[in-house]
Tab-separated table of C-alpha atoms in Angstrom:
chain	number	residue	atom	x	y	z
E	6	MET	CA	-30.112	43.291	20.806
E	7	PRO	CA	-33.167	41.924	18.963
E	8	SER	CA	-33.868	38.232	19.336
E	9	ARG	CA	-33.700	35.851	16.382
E	10	THR	CA	-36.649	33.620	15.552
E	11	LYS	CA	-35.940	29.976	14.620
E	12	ILE	CA	-38.341	27.882	12.597
E	13	ASN	CA	-37.747	24.159	12.275
E	14	THR	CA	-38.984	23.102	8.842
E	15	GLY	CA	-39.116	19.446	9.839
E	16	ILE	CA	-36.981	18.564	6.817
E	17	ASN	CA	-34.117	16.265	7.709
E	18	THR	CA	-31.016	16.789	5.571
E	19	ASP	CA	-27.913	14.687	6.197
E	20	MET	CA	-29.294	13.694	9.581
E	21	HIS	CA	-29.583	17.344	10.664
E	22	ALA	CA	-32.856	19.293	10.823
E	23	THR	CA	-32.667	22.331	8.562
E	24	THR	CA	-33.002	25.586	10.483
E	25	ILE	CA	-34.185	28.820	8.868
E	26	HIS	CA	-33.276	32.089	10.556
E	27	LEU	CA	-35.742	34.946	10.041
E	28	LYS	CA	-34.168	38.387	10.104
E	29	PRO	CA	-36.353	40.656	12.297
E	30	GLN	CA	-37.625	44.041	11.178
E	31	GLY	CA	-35.195	46.837	11.673
E	32	ASN	CA	-32.240	44.778	10.477
E	33	SER	CA	-30.109	46.949	8.229
E	34	ALA	CA	-30.225	44.305	5.526
E	35	ASN	CA	-34.009	44.672	5.267
E	36	GLN	CA	-34.539	48.399	5.786
E	37	GLY	CA	-37.353	49.608	3.535
E	38	HIS	CA	-38.705	46.055	3.257
E	39	PRO	CA	-40.407	45.365	6.605
E	40	ASP	CA	-42.203	42.278	5.301
E	41	SER	CA	-39.084	40.642	3.835
E	42	THR	CA	-37.949	37.451	5.521
E	43	GLU	CA	-35.091	36.436	3.123
E	44	PRO	CA	-34.252	33.081	4.786
E	45	SER	CA	-30.646	31.866	4.983
E	46	VAL	CA	-30.110	28.120	5.401
E	47	GLN	CA	-27.616	27.075	8.047
E	48	ALA	CA	-25.929	24.050	6.466
E	49	PRO	CA	-24.841	21.243	8.788
E	50	VAL	CA	-21.144	21.130	9.506
E	51	SER	CA	-19.818	17.804	8.204
E	52	GLU	CA	-16.596	16.151	9.301
E	53	ARG	CA	-13.683	16.408	6.904
E	54	LYS	CA	-12.990	13.174	5.083
E	55	PRO	CA	-9.413	11.858	5.295
E	56	LYS	CA	-7.428	12.603	2.146
E	57	VAL	CA	-5.760	9.576	0.555
E	58	ALA	CA	-3.608	9.132	-2.550
E	59	ILE	CA	-2.739	5.785	-4.161
E	60	VAL	CA	0.159	6.358	-6.527
E	61	SER	CA	2.151	4.253	-8.999
E	62	LEU	CA	5.876	4.571	-9.453
E	63	THR	CA	7.499	2.121	-11.893
E	64	SER	CA	5.349	-0.983	-11.492
E	65	CYS	CA	2.920	-3.408	-13.106
E	66	GLU	CA	0.118	-1.964	-10.908
E	67	GLY	CA	-0.989	-5.513	-10.104
E	68	CYS	CA	-1.400	-4.725	-6.411
E	69	GLN	CA	-3.743	-1.863	-7.249
E	70	PHE	CA	-5.837	-4.203	-9.378
E	71	VAL	CA	-6.185	-6.403	-6.292
E	72	LEU	CA	-7.913	-3.438	-4.639
E	73	LEU	CA	-10.332	-3.134	-7.553
E	74	ASP	CA	-10.974	-6.884	-7.440
E	75	LEU	CA	-12.395	-6.355	-3.951
E	76	GLY	CA	-15.360	-4.682	-5.634
E	77	GLU	CA	-17.947	-3.144	-3.330
E	78	LYS	CA	-15.858	-3.852	-0.238
E	79	PHE	CA	-13.210	-1.458	-1.508
E	80	LEU	CA	-15.692	1.062	-2.915
E	81	ASN	CA	-17.457	1.245	0.452
E	82	LEU	CA	-14.132	2.179	1.993
E	83	VAL	CA	-13.450	4.730	-0.744
E	84	ASN	CA	-16.775	6.415	0.036
E	85	GLN	CA	-15.473	7.210	3.514
E	86	ILE	CA	-12.434	9.123	2.266
E	87	GLU	CA	-11.498	11.810	-0.212
E	88	MET	CA	-9.479	10.048	-2.912
E	89	VAL	CA	-7.000	12.642	-4.103
E	90	ASP	CA	-5.220	10.371	-6.586
E	91	PHE	CA	-5.880	6.834	-7.857
E	92	ARG	CA	-5.625	6.644	-11.607
E	93	LEU	CA	-7.089	3.138	-11.925
E	94	LEU	CA	-10.318	4.352	-10.372
E	95	GLU	CA	-10.624	7.845	-11.796
E	96	ASP	CA	-8.453	10.236	-13.773
E	97	LEU	CA	-7.915	12.797	-11.035
E	98	GLU	CA	-5.490	15.687	-11.047
E	99	ASP	CA	-3.583	15.725	-7.779
E	100	PRO	CA	-3.793	19.297	-6.446
E	101	GLY	CA	-0.659	18.787	-4.360
E	102	GLU	CA	-2.317	19.394	-0.998
E	103	ALA	CA	-1.628	17.795	2.377
E	104	LEU	CA	-2.576	14.121	2.734
E	105	ASP	CA	-3.589	11.939	5.629
E	106	LEU	CA	-2.257	8.841	3.874
E	107	ALA	CA	-0.153	8.163	0.792
E	108	ILE	CA	0.057	4.628	-0.603
E	109	VAL	CA	2.858	3.878	-3.048
E	110	GLU	CA	3.262	0.930	-5.399
E	111	GLY	CA	6.416	0.214	-7.386
E	112	ASN	CA	10.058	1.229	-7.521
E	113	PRO	CA	11.445	4.780	-7.723
E	114	VAL	CA	13.369	4.227	-10.957
E	115	THR	CA	13.093	7.502	-12.870
E	116	SER	CA	13.816	11.042	-11.735
E	117	GLU	CA	10.088	11.755	-12.058
E	118	ASN	CA	9.362	8.773	-9.779
E	119	MET	CA	11.750	10.185	-7.213
E	120	LYS	CA	10.190	13.633	-7.385
E	121	THR	CA	6.748	12.103	-6.855
E	122	LEU	CA	7.912	9.972	-3.931
E	123	LEU	CA	9.621	12.823	-2.095
E	124	SER	CA	6.584	15.046	-2.596
E	125	LEU	CA	4.227	12.393	-1.220
E	126	ARG	CA	6.388	11.868	1.847
E	127	GLU	CA	6.514	15.592	2.527
E	128	ARG	CA	2.749	15.991	2.182
E	129	ALA	CA	1.514	12.838	3.925
E	130	LYS	CA	1.067	12.205	7.629
E	131	LEU	CA	1.565	8.494	6.935
E	132	LEU	CA	3.117	6.718	3.958
E	133	ALA	CA	2.529	3.034	3.226
E	134	VAL	CA	4.037	0.881	0.497
E	135	LEU	CA	1.866	-1.523	-1.452
E	136	GLY	CA	3.383	-4.818	-2.482
E	137	ASN	CA	6.683	-6.576	-2.925
E	138	CYS	CA	8.279	-4.212	-5.459
E	139	ALA	CA	7.985	-1.128	-3.263
E	140	ALA	CA	8.859	-3.053	-0.102
E	141	MET	CA	11.644	-5.380	-1.287
E	142	GLY	CA	12.581	-4.405	-4.835
E	143	GLY	CA	10.576	-7.260	-6.305
E	144	ILE	CA	11.196	-8.974	-9.611
E	145	PRO	CA	12.834	-5.843	-11.123
E	146	GLU	CA	15.601	-6.168	-8.524
E	147	ILE	CA	16.833	-9.362	-10.209
E	148	LYS	CA	18.885	-7.198	-12.563
E	149	ASN	CA	20.944	-5.941	-9.611
E	150	TYR	CA	22.331	-9.449	-9.111
E	151	HIS	CA	23.313	-10.088	-12.713
E	152	GLU	CA	24.123	-7.839	-15.644
E	153	GLY	CA	23.201	-4.630	-13.890
E	154	PRO	CA	23.209	-1.696	-16.322
E	155	ASN	CA	23.555	-4.037	-19.311
E	156	THR	CA	20.099	-5.546	-18.790
E	157	ILE	CA	18.550	-2.499	-20.403
E	158	LYS	CA	20.003	-3.587	-23.753
E	159	ARG	CA	17.743	-6.631	-23.659
E	160	VAL	CA	14.690	-4.380	-23.598
E	161	TYR	CA	15.519	-1.264	-25.611
E	162	LYS	CA	17.270	-1.046	-28.954
E	163	TYR	CA	18.252	2.566	-28.360
E	164	ILE	CA	19.154	3.269	-24.751
E	165	GLN	CA	20.369	6.849	-24.923
E	166	GLY	CA	18.420	9.017	-22.491
E	167	ILE	CA	16.738	6.074	-20.727
E	168	GLU	CA	17.258	6.085	-16.972
E	169	ASN	CA	18.498	2.760	-15.646
E	170	PRO	CA	19.583	3.017	-12.003
E	171	GLU	CA	19.995	0.149	-9.584
E	172	VAL	CA	16.603	-0.944	-8.279
E	173	ARG	CA	16.177	-0.011	-4.625
E	174	GLU	CA	13.300	-0.251	-2.183
E	175	VAL	CA	11.227	2.797	-1.277
E	176	ASP	CA	12.521	2.871	2.309
E	177	ASN	CA	15.999	3.640	0.982
E	178	PHE	CA	14.736	7.104	0.099
E	179	VAL	CA	11.917	8.018	2.502
E	180	LYS	CA	10.466	6.879	5.799
E	181	VAL	CA	7.872	4.122	5.363
E	182	ASP	CA	5.268	3.842	8.107
E	183	PHE	CA	3.632	0.584	7.025
E	184	THR	CA	4.067	-2.179	4.461
E	185	PHE	CA	1.360	-4.167	2.718
E	186	PRO	CA	3.516	-7.177	1.766
E	187	GLY	CA	3.191	-9.710	-1.022
E	188	CYS	CA	3.219	-10.185	-4.778
E	189	PRO	CA	0.496	-9.298	-5.150
E	190	VAL	CA	-0.894	-8.019	-1.866
E	191	THR	CA	-3.706	-9.920	-0.160
E	192	GLY	CA	-6.978	-8.051	-0.617
E	193	GLU	CA	-8.544	-9.026	2.697
E	194	GLU	CA	-5.394	-7.963	4.511
E	195	VAL	CA	-5.621	-4.538	2.880
E	196	LEU	CA	-9.239	-4.239	4.031
E	197	LYS	CA	-8.148	-5.164	7.546
E	198	TYR	CA	-5.328	-2.651	7.948
E	199	LEU	CA	-6.234	0.219	5.623
E	200	PRO	CA	-8.954	1.662	7.907
E	201	GLU	CA	-6.398	1.818	10.725
E	202	LEU	CA	-4.001	3.812	8.563
E	203	ILE	CA	-6.767	6.128	7.379
E	204	ALA	CA	-7.581	6.793	11.036
E	205	GLY	CA	-3.951	7.751	11.657
E	206	ARG	CA	-2.937	4.565	13.463
E	207	ILE	CA	-0.077	2.279	12.426
E	208	PRO	CA	-1.102	-1.397	12.673
E	209	GLU	CA	1.261	-4.320	13.101
E	210	ILE	CA	1.088	-7.589	11.203
E	211	PRO	CA	1.554	-10.548	13.592
E	212	ASP	CA	5.009	-12.132	13.361
E	213	LYS	CA	3.743	-15.574	12.375
E	214	PRO	CA	5.115	-17.779	9.587
E	215	VAL	CA	3.240	-19.021	6.551
E	216	CYS	CA	3.320	-22.445	8.251
E	217	VAL	CA	0.596	-21.338	10.678
E	218	GLU	CA	-1.797	-20.856	7.789
E	219	CYS	CA	-0.834	-24.191	6.242
E	220	LEU	CA	-1.671	-25.904	9.531
E	221	ARG	CA	-4.990	-24.081	9.764
E	222	LYS	CA	-5.906	-25.146	6.225
E	223	GLY	CA	-4.835	-28.737	6.823
E	224	ASN	CA	-2.085	-28.660	4.187
E	225	LYS	CA	0.449	-31.444	4.182
E	226	CYS	CA	3.868	-29.892	4.794
E	227	LEU	CA	6.007	-29.792	1.658
E	228	PHE	CA	9.030	-30.772	3.749
E	229	LEU	CA	7.400	-34.162	4.361
E	230	GLU	CA	7.484	-34.651	0.589
E	231	LYS	CA	11.135	-33.537	0.473
E	232	LYS	CA	10.106	-30.385	-1.386
E	233	PRO	CA	11.689	-27.006	-0.563
E	234	CYS	CA	9.669	-24.181	0.970
E	235	PHE	CA	10.596	-20.871	2.621
E	236	GLY	CA	7.424	-20.807	4.722
E	237	PRO	CA	9.038	-21.066	8.195
E	238	MET	CA	11.061	-17.856	7.763
E	239	ILE	CA	8.475	-15.817	5.821
E	240	LEU	CA	5.802	-13.515	7.250
E	241	GLY	CA	2.350	-15.059	7.021
E	242	GLY	CA	-0.888	-13.372	6.045
E	243	CYS	CA	-1.341	-14.636	2.479
E	244	ASP	CA	-3.518	-17.608	3.466
E	245	ALA	CA	-0.661	-19.878	2.352
E	246	VAL	CA	-1.821	-19.587	-1.241
E	247	CYS	CA	1.324	-21.110	-2.789
E	248	PRO	CA	1.793	-24.157	-0.510
E	249	THR	CA	-1.944	-24.816	-0.778
E	250	ALA	CA	-1.371	-25.146	-4.534
E	251	ARG	CA	1.589	-27.459	-3.716
E	252	MET	CA	4.092	-24.790	-4.746
E	253	MET	CA	6.944	-23.712	-2.505
E	254	CYS	CA	6.693	-20.388	-0.718
E	255	GLN	CA	9.315	-18.190	-2.413
E	256	GLY	CA	9.176	-15.408	0.147
E	257	CYS	CA	7.345	-12.560	-1.580
E	258	ARG	CA	6.054	-11.263	1.782
E	259	GLY	CA	9.524	-10.905	3.245
E	260	LEU	CA	11.326	-12.246	6.281
E	261	ARG	CA	9.708	-12.505	9.672
E	262	LYS	CA	11.389	-10.439	12.367
E	263	THR	CA	12.314	-13.686	14.096
E	264	GLY	CA	12.873	-15.751	10.938
E	265	ASN	CA	15.970	-17.946	11.260
E	266	THR	CA	17.594	-17.855	7.829
E	267	LYS	CA	20.622	-19.951	8.789
E	268	ALA	CA	18.421	-22.754	10.086
E	269	MET	CA	16.384	-22.469	6.889
E	270	ARG	CA	19.500	-22.905	4.761
E	271	ALA	CA	20.515	-25.985	6.749
E	272	THR	CA	17.067	-27.553	6.436
E	273	LEU	CA	16.946	-26.983	2.679
E	274	LYS	CA	20.401	-28.393	1.885
E	275	THR	CA	18.930	-31.835	1.235
E	276	MET	CA	16.225	-30.384	-1.034
E	277	MET	CA	18.010	-27.788	-3.181
E	278	THR	CA	21.546	-26.752	-4.045
E	279	ASP	CA	23.123	-23.556	-2.744
E	280	GLN	CA	22.805	-22.074	-6.228
E	281	GLU	CA	19.118	-22.950	-6.398
E	282	PHE	CA	18.656	-21.312	-3.006
E	283	GLU	CA	20.372	-18.116	-4.190
E	284	ASP	CA	18.444	-18.056	-7.467
E	285	THR	CA	15.114	-18.478	-5.690
E	286	THR	CA	15.824	-15.738	-3.155
E	287	GLU	CA	16.527	-13.340	-6.037
E	288	ILE	CA	13.009	-13.627	-7.481
E	289	TYR	CA	11.296	-11.311	-4.999
E	290	GLY	CA	14.266	-9.357	-3.662
E	291	LEU	CA	14.736	-11.644	-0.666
E	292	ARG	CA	18.431	-12.279	-1.237
E	293	ASP	CA	19.796	-8.974	0.059
E	294	ASP	CA	17.516	-9.139	3.108
E	295	ILE	CA	18.887	-12.584	3.970
E	296	GLU	CA	22.462	-11.384	3.468
E	297	ALA	CA	21.826	-8.439	5.787
E	298	ARG	CA	20.205	-10.714	8.388
E	299	GLU	CA	23.219	-13.036	8.346
E	300	GLN	CA	25.799	-10.301	8.831
E	301	PRO	CA	27.894	-10.755	11.994
E	302	GLY	CA	26.208	-9.132	14.952
E	303	ASN	CA	22.670	-9.535	13.585
């Protein structure tokens, strides 16, 4: 079999030297043209970029704007992946192919939301939820505790044909592999854990309360001022942004795995009424999580 001559052009393309293969005389492709070289460039084989989709269900999209607020830090990360869908960044048409990671913000309220969510779960190796609404029901879940279906009448004059189900968290419908907590999410935390998810690994947020961050920042504890705060039972990672502003932590990041809700209730009895406690836990969907935690046997 005739040998094949290789000529290195010395041109470096994408960190690989371009190689030109000369087809020797006698090759059937060049019969009748003995002087023809007809070079064919052997392109370097590049690694496939992970495919990621960031998708909105019914939401304010505030958590996605946090990603954009990261500026170049986020764009540098985007350059390392193939963004299949992220409408705040570019109007892309999702081709419906397999995904390495799907990130979902918002509540599955409409039938179209549900169709989208189920499709993403089926296509994605990993699915993460972005923010309090997807993870805990968020502010929209308040309606579940009050007028329920009647709340829609406060928004729409004509309600016929408008879907208005009970607001439920994403993990009621599909398996969730990871949660970016908060309302909104913390940008630096997303930058910390997103590369792990893109690489196919599921990270774990340390089970530390918001109080740890208050101590690190030198904040005076609100309890010492007889002001209520949910910090001891809530998962940290937000840099204690609310207590630092002298506002109580209202629990948008959700309960710690080891958060003691009964002890929290007892501590707060001198600072807020039972009704105030219930009303505050409704704001970010914390109420039903506390009720579940306090069920006998838990």
